[in-house]
Amino acid sequence: MTIATAETAETADPQAAESAKPFFILYLGEPEFSTELNLLTQWVHGLLLPAYGEEVTTTLPWCPQWWQHVTAIAQLHGLWLAWQHLTGPKADLIGPATWHRDFLAPAMNTLRSPNGPFAGCKPGSHRPKETPPIQSPEPLEL
């Protein structure tokens, strides 16, 4: 079985190449990343937080600058893509229930976990996180 990639699709069919390009926000370059982040922010601030943003506590943290956390961008973008798919005009009647059960709860539980990406952030205060150190592997000796 051959898995089509954007590169193989591009040589076979230019239109297929366009649709085969990754859409997940972490794969986007500029200016597409900024445009998508702006749209995501409108959804998070206009729908997600007003409807589902419970009070911030030490056991349910939320960062007021959530876009400063790559993990939050990734989780929220996936949540938003699922929301569009499951609640849009082509969605079936159980789409919203499926979104709540399969996507909303797991994403929010991960983000708002006391040891999740917002740990240490408080209302009005963002706490940057250090990324784990990465060592380059030694070259293989043959």
XYZ file of N, CA and C in Angstrom:
426
model
N 0.846 -1.161 0.000
C 0.000 0.000 0.000
C 0.897 1.230 0.000
N 0.596 2.210 -0.860
C 1.361 3.438 -0.937
C 0.574 4.551 -0.282
N 1.228 5.298 0.569
C 0.589 6.428 1.221
C 0.949 7.672 0.428
N -0.060 8.394 -0.028
C 0.179 9.612 -0.801
C 0.634 10.722 0.126
N 1.623 11.440 -0.293
C 2.083 12.612 0.440
C 1.865 13.819 -0.438
N 2.063 15.011 0.113
C 1.922 16.231 -0.677
C 2.875 16.198 -1.863
N 4.070 15.651 -1.671
C 5.045 15.606 -2.759
C 4.600 14.682 -3.874
N 4.133 13.473 -3.538
C 3.719 12.549 -4.589
C 2.434 13.027 -5.248
N 1.555 13.646 -4.491
C 0.315 14.156 -5.061
C 0.601 15.317 -6.004
N 1.603 16.123 -5.683
C 1.920 17.283 -6.500
C 2.352 16.867 -7.902
N 3.115 15.814 -7.990
C 3.574 15.380 -9.306
C 2.444 14.721 -10.086
N 1.512 14.098 -9.396
C 0.424 13.407 -10.086
C -0.708 14.365 -10.450
N -1.106 15.232 -9.528
C -2.261 16.099 -9.734
C -2.078 17.361 -8.898
N -1.897 18.522 -9.534
C -1.676 19.760 -8.776
C -2.808 20.088 -7.808
N -4.071 19.802 -8.178
C -5.173 20.080 -7.261
C -5.118 19.157 -6.047
N -4.753 17.919 -6.253
C -4.625 16.976 -5.142
C -3.505 17.414 -4.215
N -2.444 17.988 -4.775
C -1.329 18.456 -3.951
C -1.791 19.547 -3.004
N -2.633 20.437 -3.491
C -3.132 21.520 -2.647
C -3.936 20.967 -1.482
N -4.788 19.971 -1.746
C -5.607 19.405 -0.677
C -4.791 18.471 0.227
N -3.648 17.978 -0.253
C -2.835 17.063 0.535
C -1.891 17.794 1.478
N -1.743 19.111 1.302
C -0.855 19.860 2.189
C -1.400 19.794 3.612
N -0.532 19.682 4.592
C -1.005 19.601 5.975
C -1.721 20.880 6.380
N -2.800 20.733 7.132
C -3.565 21.878 7.573
C -3.396 22.133 9.072
N -2.902 21.156 9.803
C -2.737 21.323 11.245
C -1.852 22.534 11.507
N -2.243 23.355 12.427
C -1.624 24.658 12.639
C -0.115 24.598 12.876
N 0.374 23.566 13.532
C 1.811 23.502 13.814
C 2.644 23.252 12.571
N 2.015 22.846 11.473
C 2.722 22.632 10.211
C 2.728 23.868 9.323
N 1.960 24.871 9.679
C 1.819 26.045 8.829
C 2.972 27.017 9.013
N 3.389 27.615 7.929
C 4.375 28.692 7.982
C 3.648 30.027 7.975
N 4.406 31.084 7.975
C 3.807 32.414 7.913
C 3.468 32.746 6.472
N 2.444 33.476 6.192
C 1.500 34.118 7.104
C 0.323 33.221 7.490
N 0.283 31.984 6.959
C -0.843 31.091 7.223
C -1.005 30.787 8.713
N 0.127 30.607 9.416
C 0.055 30.306 10.847
C -0.651 31.433 11.592
N -0.246 32.676 11.345
C -0.849 33.823 12.040
C -2.330 33.972 11.706
N -2.680 33.744 10.458
C -4.086 33.824 10.050
C -4.902 32.763 10.779
N -4.393 31.536 10.815
C -5.111 30.442 11.477
C -5.188 30.672 12.985
N -4.114 31.187 13.583
C -4.126 31.478 15.016
C -5.147 32.567 15.333
N -5.269 33.549 14.471
C -6.269 34.595 14.666
C -7.680 34.019 14.631
N -7.948 33.145 13.667
C -9.268 32.506 13.588
C -9.523 31.610 14.801
N -8.495 30.872 15.209
C -8.623 30.027 16.405
C -8.922 30.883 17.631
N -8.234 31.996 17.769
C -8.436 32.894 18.907
C -9.866 33.416 18.937
N -10.409 33.759 17.787
C -11.801 34.230 17.732
C -12.748 33.140 18.228
N -12.485 31.876 17.848
C -13.338 30.778 18.289
C -13.172 30.524 19.785
N -11.930 30.517 20.258
C -11.684 30.267 21.692
C -12.333 31.357 22.537
N -12.154 32.610 22.159
C -12.674 33.726 22.957
C -14.167 33.961 22.730
N -14.655 33.628 21.532
C -16.059 33.895 21.209
C -17.015 32.772 21.531
N -16.527 31.529 21.544
C -17.414 30.393 21.801
C -16.912 29.490 22.928
N -15.696 29.009 22.803
C -15.216 28.000 23.755
C -15.214 28.512 25.197
N -14.522 29.614 25.445
C -14.427 30.086 26.825
C -15.756 30.588 27.385
N -16.552 31.348 26.620
C -17.846 31.751 27.190
C -18.754 30.562 27.513
N -18.711 29.523 26.697
C -19.601 28.377 26.913
C -19.018 27.332 27.856
N -17.707 27.110 27.802
C -17.106 25.981 28.507
C -15.968 26.364 29.460
N -15.653 27.621 29.553
C -14.540 28.048 30.398
C -14.960 28.191 31.845
N -14.790 27.130 32.580
C -15.142 27.154 34.001
C -14.193 28.072 34.758
N -14.562 28.405 35.975
C -13.744 29.281 36.807
C -12.328 28.722 36.955
N -11.374 29.620 36.951
C -9.973 29.238 37.099
C -9.661 29.022 38.573
N -9.086 27.855 38.875
C -8.652 27.532 40.235
C -7.279 26.872 40.139
N -6.696 26.537 41.264
C -5.407 25.838 41.228
C -5.555 24.438 40.649
N -6.752 23.850 40.768
C -6.967 22.523 40.196
C -7.523 22.589 38.774
N -7.946 23.763 38.327
C -8.413 23.985 36.954
C -7.758 25.250 36.400
N -6.455 25.207 36.157
C -5.785 26.429 35.687
C -6.150 26.761 34.239
N -6.001 28.011 33.901
C -6.123 28.490 32.515
C -5.173 29.666 32.388
N -4.465 29.730 31.299
C -3.529 30.828 31.099
C -4.206 31.942 30.306
N -4.149 33.182 30.806
C -4.742 34.285 30.068
C -4.016 34.559 28.745
N -2.832 33.998 28.593
C -2.068 34.095 27.352
C -1.849 32.685 26.799
N -2.935 31.960 26.637
C -2.862 30.557 26.216
C -2.083 30.383 24.917
N -2.092 31.355 24.048
C -1.389 31.264 22.758
C 0.127 31.256 22.912
N 0.622 31.500 24.127
C 2.055 31.421 24.401
C 2.502 29.980 24.659
N 1.554 29.060 24.728
C 1.834 27.649 24.998
C 1.576 26.838 23.721
N 2.610 26.298 23.129
C 2.464 25.525 21.887
C 1.500 24.358 22.090
N 1.566 23.717 23.245
C 0.656 22.606 23.530
C -0.794 23.067 23.464
N -1.078 24.239 24.003
C -2.446 24.763 23.979
C -2.886 25.071 22.550
N -2.004 25.667 21.771
C -2.339 25.950 20.373
C -2.694 24.648 19.659
N -1.864 23.631 19.844
C -2.095 22.348 19.168
C -3.403 21.712 19.630
N -3.613 21.633 20.929
C -4.836 21.011 21.468
C -6.086 21.770 21.034
N -6.049 23.094 21.155
C -7.218 23.896 20.824
C -7.502 23.900 19.327
N -6.456 23.853 18.517
C -6.675 23.799 17.080
C -7.340 22.474 16.697
N -6.849 21.383 17.251
C -7.490 20.092 16.999
C -8.945 20.087 17.458
N -9.195 20.682 18.611
C -10.555 20.770 19.150
C -11.444 21.591 18.224
N -10.903 22.677 17.712
C -11.662 23.546 16.805
C -11.941 22.854 15.471
N -10.942 22.150 14.937
C -11.159 21.423 13.683
C -12.253 20.372 13.855
N -12.224 19.653 14.979
C -13.259 18.653 15.251
C -14.622 19.321 15.401
N -14.664 20.471 16.056
C -15.914 21.208 16.231
C -16.499 21.604 14.874
N -15.645 22.106 13.989
C -16.120 22.486 12.661
C -16.688 21.275 11.910
N -15.986 20.166 12.005
C -16.401 18.952 11.296
C -17.695 18.375 11.870
N -17.813 18.377 13.192
C -18.935 17.696 13.834
C -20.152 18.580 14.092
N -20.016 19.896 13.901
C -21.167 20.772 14.131
C -21.509 21.605 12.898
N -20.765 21.441 11.830
C -21.004 22.209 10.609
C -22.236 21.736 9.864
N -22.518 22.374 8.727
C -23.735 22.075 7.974
C -23.848 20.628 7.488
N -22.724 19.948 7.311
C -22.770 18.561 6.829
C -22.740 17.538 7.972
N -22.723 18.017 9.209
C -22.652 17.113 10.360
C -23.995 16.417 10.575
N -23.940 15.202 11.126
C -25.191 14.531 11.444
C -25.682 14.999 12.816
N -26.837 14.537 13.216
C -27.471 15.043 14.431
C -26.731 14.708 15.717
N -25.911 13.660 15.709
C -25.178 13.328 16.934
C -23.786 13.965 16.961
N -23.470 14.759 15.962
C -22.168 15.410 15.900
C -21.823 16.212 17.150
N -22.711 17.092 17.619
C -22.378 17.863 18.821
C -22.138 16.988 20.055
N -22.954 15.955 20.230
C -22.754 15.059 21.378
C -21.419 14.333 21.264
N -21.081 13.923 20.057
C -19.802 13.260 19.825
C -18.655 14.211 20.126
N -18.773 15.455 19.707
C -17.725 16.454 19.967
C -17.523 16.642 21.466
N -18.613 16.770 22.207
C -18.500 16.937 23.664
C -17.799 15.739 24.300
N -18.240 14.563 23.954
C -17.723 13.338 24.581
C -16.293 13.028 24.161
N -16.034 13.057 22.861
C -14.758 12.560 22.349
C -13.668 13.621 22.238
N -14.036 14.888 22.197
C -13.034 15.917 21.938
C -12.962 16.981 23.028
N -14.093 17.564 23.401
C -14.072 18.658 24.374
C -13.511 18.216 25.723
N -14.109 17.193 26.303
C -13.685 16.764 27.640
C -12.211 16.354 27.675
N -11.736 15.502 26.765
C -10.320 15.128 26.829
C -9.367 16.324 26.640
N -9.677 17.204 25.704
C -8.782 18.350 25.465
C -8.760 19.288 26.666
N -9.924 19.618 27.192
C -9.969 20.546 28.335
C -9.360 19.904 29.580
N -9.579 18.604 29.780
C -8.959 17.930 30.926
C -7.437 17.965 30.824
N -6.910 17.786 29.620
C -5.459 17.841 29.422
C -4.930 19.248 29.652
N -5.583 20.232 29.040
C -5.118 21.617 29.165
C -5.234 22.133 30.589
N -6.329 21.793 31.261
C -6.608 22.374 32.580
C -6.171 21.480 33.734
N -5.416 20.466 33.434
C -4.882 19.608 34.483
C -3.937 20.426 35.370
N -3.905 20.148 36.681
C -2.989 20.875 37.556
C -1.519 20.733 37.155
N -1.177 19.681 36.430
C 0.202 19.538 35.958
C 0.283 19.660 34.434
N -0.731 20.265 33.829
C -0.778 20.465 32.385
C 0.005 21.697 31.957
N -0.179 22.122 30.718
C 0.605 23.229 30.181
C 0.367 24.567 30.882
N -0.768 24.714 31.566
C -1.052 25.977 32.253
C -0.669 25.948 33.729
N -0.039 24.891 34.182
C 0.392 24.806 35.582
C 1.272 26.004 35.898
N 0.969 26.680 36.966
C 1.741 27.858 37.361
C 1.192 29.157 36.799
N 0.326 29.085 35.797
C -0.318 30.289 35.273
C -1.518 30.605 36.156
N -1.773 31.889 36.332
C -2.880 32.328 37.177
C -3.646 33.420 36.440
N -4.861 33.725 36.885
C -5.585 34.825 36.244
C -4.711 36.079 36.202
N -4.552 36.631 35.029
C -3.734 37.828 34.859
C -2.243 37.567 34.801
N -1.812 36.302 34.831
C -0.382 36.005 34.897
C -0.029 34.756 34.089
N 0.845 34.935 33.111
C 1.361 33.830 32.305
C 2.724 33.432 32.865
N 2.949 32.141 32.991
C 4.256 31.645 33.417
C 4.850 30.832 32.291
N 5.923 31.341 31.646
C 6.545 30.579 30.560
C 7.097 29.256 31.076
N 7.046 28.272 30.237
C 7.580 26.948 30.578
C 8.879 26.720 29.827
N 9.787 26.043 30.481
C 11.037 25.675 29.817
C 10.817 24.384 29.052
N 11.337 24.337 27.843
C 11.249 23.092 27.094
C 12.342 22.150 27.576
N 12.115 20.855 27.461
C 13.140 19.908 27.902
C 14.421 20.090 27.085
N 15.565 19.906 27.719
C 16.817 20.001 26.956
C 16.910 18.851 25.953
N 17.522 19.148 24.833
C 17.678 18.143 23.780
C 19.157 18.020 23.466
N 19.640 16.801 23.499
C 21.025 16.559 23.120
C 21.047 15.951 21.734
N 22.003 16.383 20.944
C 22.150 15.788 19.628
C 22.758 14.397 19.796
N 22.240 13.437 19.058
C 22.813 12.090 19.169
C 24.214 12.067 18.585
N 25.025 11.191 19.143
C 26.373 11.016 18.603
C 26.251 10.394 17.223
N 27.117 10.791 16.300
C 27.060 10.156 14.970
C 27.361 8.662 15.098
N 26.658 7.913 14.309
C 26.881 6.476 14.332
C 28.248 6.167 13.703
N 28.987 5.337 14.375
C 30.284 4.933 13.819
C 30.099 3.596 13.117
N 30.519 3.561 11.889
C 30.382 2.318 11.123
C 31.697 1.602 11.034
